[in-house]
C-alpha cells in the first residue's frame, strides 16, 4: 500500500483559452474542475499504474466534500482529517503559447487540535504503508519542520519517504534523510542560494543536497530531462520532444513513477527512465494527473539515460 500525503489540497480549476489578457472579460467553454494538490495528482497516476492508495491530509467545507467525492469515484481510500475550514481553490489559466497563469489560494490555517489528529492518523496508516509520498506546501499553522516529524515516524518503521516540496520545509527536511527529493532547477537554486549555469553546477548542487542528507536527489529540468544523483553516481535522462497539452502535474506524475519504481525494485537507470516517461505522458494529456500507459511505455523506450558523474 502506498500512502500519499497532501497537507494543503485544493480544488483545481483550469481554464483553456485561446487568448488571455489582464483587465478584460473572458468567456470560457473549455474548463475542468478536479481534486487537486500535488499529492492527489500523485495518487491518480499511481492508481492508473495499478497501485492501492491510501490518501491523507486535511479536507474541509464544500471544496473538501468535492475532493472526497472524486476520491470515491477513483476508488482511492480517503483517510483525510476533516477540518472546520474551507479547502482552498487554485486556478490555472492556459492560453496561447502555451502560457500558464496561476492563482493559488493560501488555504486554511491548521490548529494544534487538527495537527495532533493528523499525526495520530498518520502513525496508524504507517502500519499498512510500503512507501510514503508527501507532496506540496505546508498549510498555514503547521511548523516548518512538520515534514521532519513525518520522516522520523516513517524511519521508525523503516518505510521509504519520498518528499516533493520546496522552500524552508524542504531545507529543514533534508537533514532528516528523506529517501528521495525532486527539486526543479529554480527550487534547487533557491535551496543552494546560487544560480546553476550548466550541468556541472546542477550536479554539484545536487551532490551537496545528497551529502546534507537526501538519499536520492532528482533535479527535474522539464524538456531538458532530469538529473538523478545518489551514492552510486549521477545520471542524466534526455527526453524526446513532444506536443505538450498540459504541463500541470508532470512533476507529480514523476513522483508517482518513482514510487512505482521503488515498489517494483527497479534499477536506478530504469527508475529514472520510468519516472520521466510518466511525467512526459502527463504533459501530453489535457487532464492533470493522468497518463496513458501505452504512450508512457513507448516514451520509456525513447528516453536515454547516461552516467555523467
C-alpha atoms as a PDB file:
ATOM      1  CA  UNK A   1       0.000   0.000   0.000  1.00  0.00           C
ATOM      2  CA  UNK A   2       1.347   3.427  -0.976  1.00  0.00           C
ATOM      3  CA  UNK A   3       0.367   6.330   1.263  1.00  0.00           C
ATOM      4  CA  UNK A   4       0.106   9.791  -0.275  1.00  0.00           C
ATOM      5  CA  UNK A   5       0.104  12.935   1.844  1.00  0.00           C
ATOM      6  CA  UNK A   6      -1.458  16.204   0.685  1.00  0.00           C
ATOM      7  CA  UNK A   7      -1.493  18.557   3.646  1.00  0.00           C
ATOM      8  CA  UNK A   8      -2.728  21.523   1.603  1.00  0.00           C
ATOM      9  CA  UNK A   9      -5.041  20.070  -1.092  1.00  0.00           C
ATOM     10  CA  UNK A  10      -7.143  22.155  -3.439  1.00  0.00           C
ATOM     11  CA  UNK A  11      -9.947  22.106  -5.918  1.00  0.00           C
ATOM     12  CA  UNK A  12      -8.064  22.789  -9.143  1.00  0.00           C
ATOM     13  CA  UNK A  13      -9.928  24.751 -11.798  1.00  0.00           C
ATOM     14  CA  UNK A  14      -8.299  25.018 -15.213  1.00  0.00           C
ATOM     15  CA  UNK A  15      -9.463  27.379 -17.954  1.00  0.00           C
ATOM     16  CA  UNK A  16      -8.236  26.790 -21.510  1.00  0.00           C
ATOM     17  CA  UNK A  17      -8.316  29.996 -23.550  1.00  0.00           C
ATOM     18  CA  UNK A  18      -7.056  30.908 -26.994  1.00  0.00           C
ATOM     19  CA  UNK A  19      -6.254  34.387 -25.701  1.00  0.00           C
ATOM     20  CA  UNK A  20      -5.825  35.868 -22.239  1.00  0.00           C
ATOM     21  CA  UNK A  21      -5.183  39.454 -21.179  1.00  0.00           C
ATOM     22  CA  UNK A  22      -5.469  41.382 -17.934  1.00  0.00           C
ATOM     23  CA  UNK A  23      -8.312  43.837 -17.373  1.00  0.00           C
ATOM     24  CA  UNK A  24     -10.595  42.031 -19.838  1.00  0.00           C
ATOM     25  CA  UNK A  25     -13.579  39.672 -19.592  1.00  0.00           C
ATOM     26  CA  UNK A  26     -13.071  36.175 -20.986  1.00  0.00           C
ATOM     27  CA  UNK A  27     -15.770  33.592 -21.709  1.00  0.00           C
ATOM     28  CA  UNK A  28     -14.544  30.033 -21.432  1.00  0.00           C
ATOM     29  CA  UNK A  29     -16.282  26.903 -22.690  1.00  0.00           C
ATOM     30  CA  UNK A  30     -13.274  24.618 -22.173  1.00  0.00           C
ATOM     31  CA  UNK A  31     -12.590  24.171 -18.461  1.00  0.00           C
ATOM     32  CA  UNK A  32     -12.016  21.406 -15.932  1.00  0.00           C
ATOM     33  CA  UNK A  33     -12.501  21.048 -12.194  1.00  0.00           C
ATOM     34  CA  UNK A  34     -10.505  18.371 -10.404  1.00  0.00           C
ATOM     35  CA  UNK A  35      -9.425  17.216  -6.966  1.00  0.00           C
ATOM     36  CA  UNK A  36      -6.039  18.868  -6.782  1.00  0.00           C
ATOM     37  CA  UNK A  37      -2.953  19.308  -4.735  1.00  0.00           C
ATOM     38  CA  UNK A  38       0.297  17.605  -5.646  1.00  0.00           C
ATOM     39  CA  UNK A  39      -0.301  14.506  -3.554  1.00  0.00           C
ATOM     40  CA  UNK A  40      -3.689  13.869  -5.138  1.00  0.00           C
ATOM     41  CA  UNK A  41      -2.122  14.130  -8.598  1.00  0.00           C
ATOM     42  CA  UNK A  42       0.391  11.521  -7.434  1.00  0.00           C
ATOM     43  CA  UNK A  43      -2.493   9.360  -6.192  1.00  0.00           C
ATOM     44  CA  UNK A  44      -4.304   9.419  -9.537  1.00  0.00           C
ATOM     45  CA  UNK A  45      -1.235   8.371 -11.502  1.00  0.00           C
ATOM     46  CA  UNK A  46      -0.399   5.610  -9.027  1.00  0.00           C
ATOM     47  CA  UNK A  47      -3.959   4.318  -9.339  1.00  0.00           C
ATOM     48  CA  UNK A  48      -3.564   4.191 -13.130  1.00  0.00           C
ATOM     49  CA  UNK A  49      -0.333   2.236 -12.595  1.00  0.00           C
ATOM     50  CA  UNK A  50      -2.299  -0.341 -10.607  1.00  0.00           C
ATOM     51  CA  UNK A  51      -1.468   0.529  -7.008  1.00  0.00           C
ATOM     52  CA  UNK A  52      -3.693   0.537  -3.950  1.00  0.00           C
ATOM     53  CA  UNK A  53      -3.591   4.001  -2.395  1.00  0.00           C
ATOM     54  CA  UNK A  54      -4.470   5.469   0.968  1.00  0.00           C
ATOM     55  CA  UNK A  55      -4.585   9.270   0.701  1.00  0.00           C
ATOM     56  CA  UNK A  56      -4.413  11.575   3.690  1.00  0.00           C
ATOM     57  CA  UNK A  57      -4.123  15.235   4.645  1.00  0.00           C
ATOM     58  CA  UNK A  58      -6.745  17.843   5.597  1.00  0.00           C
ATOM     59  CA  UNK A  59     -10.149  18.472   3.962  1.00  0.00           C
ATOM     60  CA  UNK A  60     -12.933  20.897   4.839  1.00  0.00           C
ATOM     61  CA  UNK A  61     -16.082  22.625   3.600  1.00  0.00           C
ATOM     62  CA  UNK A  62     -17.767  22.239   0.228  1.00  0.00           C
ATOM     63  CA  UNK A  63     -14.441  22.033  -1.586  1.00  0.00           C
ATOM     64  CA  UNK A  64     -13.410  19.227   0.734  1.00  0.00           C
ATOM     65  CA  UNK A  65     -16.653  17.388   0.001  1.00  0.00           C
ATOM     66  CA  UNK A  66     -15.966  17.716  -3.731  1.00  0.00           C
ATOM     67  CA  UNK A  67     -12.497  16.204  -3.301  1.00  0.00           C
ATOM     68  CA  UNK A  68     -13.882  13.382  -1.138  1.00  0.00           C
ATOM     69  CA  UNK A  69     -16.399  12.606  -3.873  1.00  0.00           C
ATOM     70  CA  UNK A  70     -13.674  12.483  -6.517  1.00  0.00           C
ATOM     71  CA  UNK A  71     -11.590  10.126  -4.383  1.00  0.00           C
ATOM     72  CA  UNK A  72     -14.580   7.812  -4.064  1.00  0.00           C
ATOM     73  CA  UNK A  73     -15.052   7.777  -7.852  1.00  0.00           C
ATOM     74  CA  UNK A  74     -11.389   6.817  -8.273  1.00  0.00           C
ATOM     75  CA  UNK A  75     -11.590   4.102  -5.578  1.00  0.00           C
ATOM     76  CA  UNK A  76      -8.836   5.796  -3.569  1.00  0.00           C
ATOM     77  CA  UNK A  77      -9.027   5.143   0.175  1.00  0.00           C
ATOM     78  CA  UNK A  78      -9.913   8.507   1.745  1.00  0.00           C
ATOM     79  CA  UNK A  79      -8.078   8.863   5.060  1.00  0.00           C
ATOM     80  CA  UNK A  80      -8.173  12.671   5.259  1.00  0.00           C
ATOM     81  CA  UNK A  81      -8.755  14.531   8.523  1.00  0.00           C
ATOM     82  CA  UNK A  82     -11.907  16.672   8.382  1.00  0.00           C
ATOM     83  CA  UNK A  83     -11.389  20.287   9.478  1.00  0.00           C
ATOM     84  CA  UNK A  84     -13.766  23.192  10.117  1.00  0.00           C
ATOM     85  CA  UNK A  85     -12.348  25.461   7.392  1.00  0.00           C
ATOM     86  CA  UNK A  86     -12.743  25.508   3.620  1.00  0.00           C
ATOM     87  CA  UNK A  87     -10.232  23.662   1.459  1.00  0.00           C
ATOM     88  CA  UNK A  88      -8.622  26.082  -0.984  1.00  0.00           C
ATOM     89  CA  UNK A  89      -9.242  26.590  -4.704  1.00  0.00           C
ATOM     90  CA  UNK A  90      -6.417  27.009  -7.204  1.00  0.00           C
ATOM     91  CA  UNK A  91      -6.948  28.424 -10.688  1.00  0.00           C
ATOM     92  CA  UNK A  92      -4.783  27.805 -13.756  1.00  0.00           C
ATOM     93  CA  UNK A  93      -5.360  29.750 -16.976  1.00  0.00           C
ATOM     94  CA  UNK A  94      -3.788  28.196 -20.074  1.00  0.00           C
ATOM     95  CA  UNK A  95      -3.591  30.432 -23.134  1.00  0.00           C
ATOM     96  CA  UNK A  96      -1.730  30.596 -26.434  1.00  0.00           C
ATOM     97  CA  UNK A  97       1.985  30.000 -26.393  1.00  0.00           C
ATOM     98  CA  UNK A  98       1.307  27.924 -24.317  1.00  0.00           C
ATOM     99  CA  UNK A  99       1.315  30.392 -21.424  1.00  0.00           C
ATOM    100  CA  UNK A 100       0.134  29.379 -17.966  1.00  0.00           C
ATOM    101  CA  UNK A 101      -1.102  31.819 -15.305  1.00  0.00           C
ATOM    102  CA  UNK A 102      -1.890  30.503 -11.819  1.00  0.00           C
ATOM    103  CA  UNK A 103      -3.834  31.935  -8.869  1.00  0.00           C
ATOM    104  CA  UNK A 104      -3.247  29.873  -5.727  1.00  0.00           C
ATOM    105  CA  UNK A 105      -5.259  30.440  -2.555  1.00  0.00           C
ATOM    106  CA  UNK A 106      -3.302  30.173   0.699  1.00  0.00           C
ATOM    107  CA  UNK A 107      -5.793  27.720   2.174  1.00  0.00           C
ATOM    108  CA  UNK A 108      -6.919  27.042   5.752  1.00  0.00           C
ATOM    109  CA  UNK A 109      -4.893  27.504   8.921  1.00  0.00           C
ATOM    110  CA  UNK A 110      -4.371  24.248  10.793  1.00  0.00           C
ATOM    111  CA  UNK A 111      -4.565  24.480  14.567  1.00  0.00           C
ATOM    112  CA  UNK A 112      -2.896  22.262  17.146  1.00  0.00           C
ATOM    113  CA  UNK A 113      -6.006  20.084  17.538  1.00  0.00           C
ATOM    114  CA  UNK A 114      -6.086  19.050  13.863  1.00  0.00           C
ATOM    115  CA  UNK A 115      -2.298  18.737  13.646  1.00  0.00           C
ATOM    116  CA  UNK A 116      -2.379  16.252  16.528  1.00  0.00           C
ATOM    117  CA  UNK A 117      -5.309  14.365  14.969  1.00  0.00           C
ATOM    118  CA  UNK A 118      -3.433  14.072  11.685  1.00  0.00           C
ATOM    119  CA  UNK A 119      -0.284  12.789  13.398  1.00  0.00           C
ATOM    120  CA  UNK A 120      -2.298  10.116  15.201  1.00  0.00           C
ATOM    121  CA  UNK A 121      -3.892   9.033  11.911  1.00  0.00           C
ATOM    122  CA  UNK A 122      -0.558   9.077  10.093  1.00  0.00           C
ATOM    123  CA  UNK A 123       1.049   6.770  12.649  1.00  0.00           C
ATOM    124  CA  UNK A 124      -1.894   4.385  12.211  1.00  0.00           C
ATOM    125  CA  UNK A 125      -1.557   4.473   8.398  1.00  0.00           C
ATOM    126  CA  UNK A 126       2.124   3.548   8.621  1.00  0.00           C
ATOM    127  CA  UNK A 127       1.062   0.040   9.649  1.00  0.00           C
ATOM    128  CA  UNK A 128      -0.023  -0.687   6.057  1.00  0.00           C
ATOM    129  CA  UNK A 129       2.356   1.616   4.158  1.00  0.00           C
ATOM    130  CA  UNK A 130       5.244   0.427   1.990  1.00  0.00           C
ATOM    131  CA  UNK A 131       6.160   3.862   0.585  1.00  0.00           C
ATOM    132  CA  UNK A 132       5.168   7.387   1.659  1.00  0.00           C
ATOM    133  CA  UNK A 133       4.783  10.161  -0.926  1.00  0.00           C
ATOM    134  CA  UNK A 134       4.399  13.584   0.703  1.00  0.00           C
ATOM    135  CA  UNK A 135       3.826  16.425  -1.724  1.00  0.00           C
ATOM    136  CA  UNK A 136       3.149  20.129  -1.751  1.00  0.00           C
ATOM    137  CA  UNK A 137       3.239  23.090   0.568  1.00  0.00           C
ATOM    138  CA  UNK A 138       2.513  23.079   4.272  1.00  0.00           C
ATOM    139  CA  UNK A 139      -0.764  24.747   5.238  1.00  0.00           C
ATOM    140  CA  UNK A 140      -0.694  27.776   7.473  1.00  0.00           C
ATOM    141  CA  UNK A 141      -0.429  26.877  11.138  1.00  0.00           C
ATOM    142  CA  UNK A 142       1.901  23.903  10.760  1.00  0.00           C
ATOM    143  CA  UNK A 143       5.560  24.457  11.701  1.00  0.00           C
ATOM    144  CA  UNK A 144       8.234  24.447   9.006  1.00  0.00           C
ATOM    145  CA  UNK A 145       9.671  21.229  10.452  1.00  0.00           C
ATOM    146  CA  UNK A 146       6.392  19.279  10.193  1.00  0.00           C
ATOM    147  CA  UNK A 147       7.693  17.106   7.342  1.00  0.00           C
ATOM    148  CA  UNK A 148      10.713  16.338   9.545  1.00  0.00           C
ATOM    149  CA  UNK A 149       8.368  14.821  12.114  1.00  0.00           C
ATOM    150  CA  UNK A 150       6.677  12.693   9.443  1.00  0.00           C
ATOM    151  CA  UNK A 151      10.008  11.484   8.087  1.00  0.00           C
ATOM    152  CA  UNK A 152      11.173  10.437  11.557  1.00  0.00           C
ATOM    153  CA  UNK A 153       7.985   8.423  12.113  1.00  0.00           C
ATOM    154  CA  UNK A 154       8.497   6.676   8.752  1.00  0.00           C
ATOM    155  CA  UNK A 155      12.130   5.885   9.610  1.00  0.00           C
ATOM    156  CA  UNK A 156      10.999   4.231  12.834  1.00  0.00           C
ATOM    157  CA  UNK A 157       9.007   1.773  10.695  1.00  0.00           C
ATOM    158  CA  UNK A 158      11.768   1.527   8.018  1.00  0.00           C
ATOM    159  CA  UNK A 159       9.431   2.980   5.376  1.00  0.00           C
ATOM    160  CA  UNK A 160      10.837   4.975   2.450  1.00  0.00           C
ATOM    161  CA  UNK A 161       9.702   8.606   2.456  1.00  0.00           C
ATOM    162  CA  UNK A 162       9.555  10.490  -0.866  1.00  0.00           C
ATOM    163  CA  UNK A 163       9.229  14.249  -0.404  1.00  0.00           C
ATOM    164  CA  UNK A 164       8.265  16.800  -3.053  1.00  0.00           C
ATOM    165  CA  UNK A 165       8.088  20.245  -1.514  1.00  0.00           C
ATOM    166  CA  UNK A 166      10.123  23.448  -1.612  1.00  0.00           C
ATOM    167  CA  UNK A 167      11.466  26.367   0.403  1.00  0.00           C
ATOM    168  CA  UNK A 168      12.053  26.217   4.145  1.00  0.00           C
ATOM    169  CA  UNK A 169      10.048  22.992   4.578  1.00  0.00           C
ATOM    170  CA  UNK A 170      12.373  21.159   2.172  1.00  0.00           C
ATOM    171  CA  UNK A 171      15.516  22.787   3.532  1.00  0.00           C
ATOM    172  CA  UNK A 172      14.712  21.612   7.061  1.00  0.00           C
ATOM    173  CA  UNK A 173      13.644  18.126   5.937  1.00  0.00           C
ATOM    174  CA  UNK A 174      16.839  17.240   4.050  1.00  0.00           C
ATOM    175  CA  UNK A 175      18.868  16.656   7.226  1.00  0.00           C
ATOM    176  CA  UNK A 176      16.290  14.047   8.297  1.00  0.00           C
ATOM    177  CA  UNK A 177      17.234  11.797   5.369  1.00  0.00           C
ATOM    178  CA  UNK A 178      14.219  11.554   3.068  1.00  0.00           C
ATOM    179  CA  UNK A 179      14.569   8.695   0.602  1.00  0.00           C
ATOM    180  CA  UNK A 180      14.074  10.969  -2.418  1.00  0.00           C
ATOM    181  CA  UNK A 181      13.565  14.666  -3.137  1.00  0.00           C
ATOM    182  CA  UNK A 182      12.743  16.216  -6.518  1.00  0.00           C
ATOM    183  CA  UNK A 183      13.511  19.941  -6.784  1.00  0.00           C
ATOM    184  CA  UNK A 184      13.286  21.608 -10.176  1.00  0.00           C
ATOM    185  CA  UNK A 185      16.059  23.943 -11.326  1.00  0.00           C
ATOM    186  CA  UNK A 186      14.542  27.034  -9.675  1.00  0.00           C
ATOM    187  CA  UNK A 187      13.937  25.179  -6.396  1.00  0.00           C
ATOM    188  CA  UNK A 188      17.482  23.791  -6.438  1.00  0.00           C
ATOM    189  CA  UNK A 189      18.923  27.260  -6.958  1.00  0.00           C
ATOM    190  CA  UNK A 190      16.764  28.594  -4.141  1.00  0.00           C
ATOM    191  CA  UNK A 191      17.937  25.838  -1.799  1.00  0.00           C
ATOM    192  CA  UNK A 192      21.589  26.373  -2.612  1.00  0.00           C
ATOM    193  CA  UNK A 193      21.468  30.153  -2.878  1.00  0.00           C
ATOM    194  CA  UNK A 194      23.183  30.339  -6.256  1.00  0.00           C
ATOM    195  CA  UNK A 195      22.387  30.062  -9.953  1.00  0.00           C
ATOM    196  CA  UNK A 196      23.313  26.883 -11.820  1.00  0.00           C
ATOM    197  CA  UNK A 197      24.657  27.876 -15.222  1.00  0.00           C
ATOM    198  CA  UNK A 198      25.079  24.375 -16.599  1.00  0.00           C
ATOM    199  CA  UNK A 199      25.037  20.654 -15.995  1.00  0.00           C
ATOM    200  CA  UNK A 200      28.224  20.677 -13.888  1.00  0.00           C
ATOM    201  CA  UNK A 201      26.747  23.192 -11.437  1.00  0.00           C
ATOM    202  CA  UNK A 202      23.461  21.259 -11.259  1.00  0.00           C
ATOM    203  CA  UNK A 203      25.316  18.072 -10.350  1.00  0.00           C
ATOM    204  CA  UNK A 204      27.436  19.895  -7.767  1.00  0.00           C
ATOM    205  CA  UNK A 205      24.376  21.329  -6.047  1.00  0.00           C
ATOM    206  CA  UNK A 206      22.501  18.006  -6.189  1.00  0.00           C
ATOM    207  CA  UNK A 207      25.562  16.371  -4.620  1.00  0.00           C
ATOM    208  CA  UNK A 208      25.507  18.963  -1.838  1.00  0.00           C
ATOM    209  CA  UNK A 209      21.877  18.043  -1.057  1.00  0.00           C
ATOM    210  CA  UNK A 210      22.771  14.353  -1.074  1.00  0.00           C
ATOM    211  CA  UNK A 211      25.659  14.959   1.309  1.00  0.00           C
ATOM    212  CA  UNK A 212      23.332  17.004   3.532  1.00  0.00           C
ATOM    213  CA  UNK A 213      21.037  14.005   3.976  1.00  0.00           C
ATOM    214  CA  UNK A 214      18.815  13.262   0.960  1.00  0.00           C
ATOM    215  CA  UNK A 215      19.448   9.672  -0.135  1.00  0.00           C
ATOM    216  CA  UNK A 216      18.350  10.300  -3.731  1.00  0.00           C
ATOM    217  CA  UNK A 217      18.192  13.707  -5.417  1.00  0.00           C
ATOM    218  CA  UNK A 218      16.297  14.175  -8.679  1.00  0.00           C
ATOM    219  CA  UNK A 219      16.502  17.541 -10.424  1.00  0.00           C
ATOM    220  CA  UNK A 220      13.639  17.871 -12.907  1.00  0.00           C
ATOM    221  CA  UNK A 221      14.529  20.009 -15.917  1.00  0.00           C
ATOM    222  CA  UNK A 222      11.326  19.989 -17.966  1.00  0.00           C
ATOM    223  CA  UNK A 223      12.006  19.497 -21.666  1.00  0.00           C
ATOM    224  CA  UNK A 224      15.714  19.043 -20.864  1.00  0.00           C
ATOM    225  CA  UNK A 225      15.006  15.858 -18.909  1.00  0.00           C
ATOM    226  CA  UNK A 226      16.290  15.204 -15.404  1.00  0.00           C
ATOM    227  CA  UNK A 227      19.388  14.505 -13.335  1.00  0.00           C
ATOM    228  CA  UNK A 228      19.379  11.708 -10.752  1.00  0.00           C
ATOM    229  CA  UNK A 229      22.103  11.526  -8.108  1.00  0.00           C
ATOM    230  CA  UNK A 230      22.760   9.190  -5.195  1.00  0.00           C
ATOM    231  CA  UNK A 231      25.674   7.285  -3.663  1.00  0.00           C
ATOM    232  CA  UNK A 232      26.073   5.265  -6.882  1.00  0.00           C
ATOM    233  CA  UNK A 233      26.732   8.345  -9.013  1.00  0.00           C
ATOM    234  CA  UNK A 234      24.874  10.842 -11.182  1.00  0.00           C
ATOM    235  CA  UNK A 235      22.767  10.112 -14.253  1.00  0.00           C
ATOM    236  CA  UNK A 236      21.143  12.313 -16.879  1.00  0.00           C
ATOM    237  CA  UNK A 237      17.909  11.467 -18.695  1.00  0.00           C
ATOM    238  CA  UNK A 238      17.368  13.006 -22.124  1.00  0.00           C
ATOM    239  CA  UNK A 239      13.717  13.019 -23.155  1.00  0.00           C
ATOM    240  CA  UNK A 240      12.000  13.154 -26.566  1.00  0.00           C
ATOM    241  CA  UNK A 241      10.331  16.284 -27.862  1.00  0.00           C
ATOM    242  CA  UNK A 242       6.554  16.139 -27.502  1.00  0.00           C
ATOM    243  CA  UNK A 243       3.445  18.183 -28.160  1.00  0.00           C
ATOM    244  CA  UNK A 244       2.617  19.498 -24.681  1.00  0.00           C
ATOM    245  CA  UNK A 245      -1.094  19.825 -23.887  1.00  0.00           C
ATOM    246  CA  UNK A 246      -0.976  20.487 -20.143  1.00  0.00           C
ATOM    247  CA  UNK A 247       2.243  20.636 -18.092  1.00  0.00           C
ATOM    248  CA  UNK A 248       0.402  20.857 -14.747  1.00  0.00           C
ATOM    249  CA  UNK A 249       1.087  17.794 -12.622  1.00  0.00           C
ATOM    250  CA  UNK A 250       4.004  16.440 -14.651  1.00  0.00           C
ATOM    251  CA  UNK A 251       6.325  16.623 -11.651  1.00  0.00           C
ATOM    252  CA  UNK A 252       3.691  14.807  -9.596  1.00  0.00           C
ATOM    253  CA  UNK A 253       3.492  12.091 -12.242  1.00  0.00           C
ATOM    254  CA  UNK A 254       7.281  11.743 -11.934  1.00  0.00           C
ATOM    255  CA  UNK A 255       6.922  11.226  -8.187  1.00  0.00           C
ATOM    256  CA  UNK A 256       4.310   8.529  -8.844  1.00  0.00           C
ATOM    257  CA  UNK A 257       6.741   6.932 -11.282  1.00  0.00           C
ATOM    258  CA  UNK A 258       9.492   6.838  -8.684  1.00  0.00           C
ATOM    259  CA  UNK A 259       7.135   5.359  -6.070  1.00  0.00           C
ATOM    260  CA  UNK A 260       6.165   2.659  -8.585  1.00  0.00           C
ATOM    261  CA  UNK A 261       9.835   2.027  -9.336  1.00  0.00           C
ATOM    262  CA  UNK A 262      10.692   1.681  -5.634  1.00  0.00           C
ATOM    263  CA  UNK A 263       7.804  -0.721  -5.101  1.00  0.00           C
ATOM    264  CA  UNK A 264       8.966  -2.824  -8.055  1.00  0.00           C
ATOM    265  CA  UNK A 265      12.674  -2.637  -7.105  1.00  0.00           C
ATOM    266  CA  UNK A 266      13.768  -1.120 -10.415  1.00  0.00           C
ATOM    267  CA  UNK A 267      17.385  -0.174 -11.047  1.00  0.00           C
ATOM    268  CA  UNK A 268      18.445   3.472 -10.817  1.00  0.00           C
ATOM    269  CA  UNK A 269      18.513   3.872 -14.596  1.00  0.00           C
ATOM    270  CA  UNK A 270      15.146   2.175 -15.097  1.00  0.00           C
ATOM    271  CA  UNK A 271      13.623   4.196 -12.249  1.00  0.00           C
ATOM    272  CA  UNK A 272      14.711   7.465 -13.848  1.00  0.00           C
ATOM    273  CA  UNK A 273      13.515   6.349 -17.264  1.00  0.00           C
ATOM    274  CA  UNK A 274      10.134   5.233 -15.920  1.00  0.00           C
ATOM    275  CA  UNK A 275       9.565   8.382 -13.842  1.00  0.00           C
ATOM    276  CA  UNK A 276      10.474  10.700 -16.725  1.00  0.00           C
ATOM    277  CA  UNK A 277       8.132   8.786 -19.034  1.00  0.00           C
ATOM    278  CA  UNK A 278       5.295   9.265 -16.529  1.00  0.00           C
ATOM    279  CA  UNK A 279       5.978  13.000 -16.363  1.00  0.00           C
ATOM    280  CA  UNK A 280       6.012  13.394 -20.134  1.00  0.00           C
ATOM    281  CA  UNK A 281       2.897  11.251 -20.564  1.00  0.00           C
ATOM    282  CA  UNK A 282       1.056  13.531 -18.137  1.00  0.00           C
ATOM    283  CA  UNK A 283       2.055  16.607 -20.157  1.00  0.00           C
ATOM    284  CA  UNK A 284       0.529  15.018 -23.268  1.00  0.00           C
ATOM    285  CA  UNK A 285      -2.905  14.745 -21.620  1.00  0.00           C
ATOM    286  CA  UNK A 286      -5.474  17.513 -21.180  1.00  0.00           C
ATOM    287  CA  UNK A 287      -6.355  16.248 -17.697  1.00  0.00           C
ATOM    288  CA  UNK A 288      -3.994  16.763 -14.758  1.00  0.00           C
ATOM    289  CA  UNK A 289      -2.697  13.642 -13.039  1.00  0.00           C
ATOM    290  CA  UNK A 290      -3.468  11.316 -15.926  1.00  0.00           C
ATOM    291  CA  UNK A 291      -1.267   9.152 -18.113  1.00  0.00           C
ATOM    292  CA  UNK A 292      -1.842   6.720 -20.957  1.00  0.00           C
ATOM    293  CA  UNK A 293       0.174   3.629 -20.057  1.00  0.00           C
ATOM    294  CA  UNK A 294       0.719   2.593 -23.684  1.00  0.00           C
ATOM    295  CA  UNK A 295       2.052   6.056 -24.517  1.00  0.00           C
ATOM    296  CA  UNK A 296       4.191   6.003 -21.386  1.00  0.00           C
ATOM    297  CA  UNK A 297       5.728   2.647 -22.327  1.00  0.00           C
ATOM    298  CA  UNK A 298       6.615   3.965 -25.782  1.00  0.00           C
ATOM    299  CA  UNK A 299       8.204   7.055 -24.230  1.00  0.00           C
ATOM    300  CA  UNK A 300      10.308   4.850 -21.933  1.00  0.00           C
ATOM    301  CA  UNK A 301      11.937   3.307 -24.975  1.00  0.00           C
ATOM    302  CA  UNK A 302      12.852   6.762 -26.294  1.00  0.00           C
ATOM    303  CA  UNK A 303      14.425   8.116 -23.105  1.00  0.00           C
ATOM    304  CA  UNK A 304      18.209   7.915 -22.968  1.00  0.00           C
ATOM    305  CA  UNK A 305      19.910   7.620 -19.575  1.00  0.00           C
ATOM    306  CA  UNK A 306      23.684   8.073 -19.266  1.00  0.00           C
ATOM    307  CA  UNK A 307      26.108   8.278 -16.349  1.00  0.00           C
ATOM    308  CA  UNK A 308      27.559  11.780 -16.006  1.00  0.00           C
ATOM    309  CA  UNK A 309      29.477  11.566 -12.711  1.00  0.00           C
END
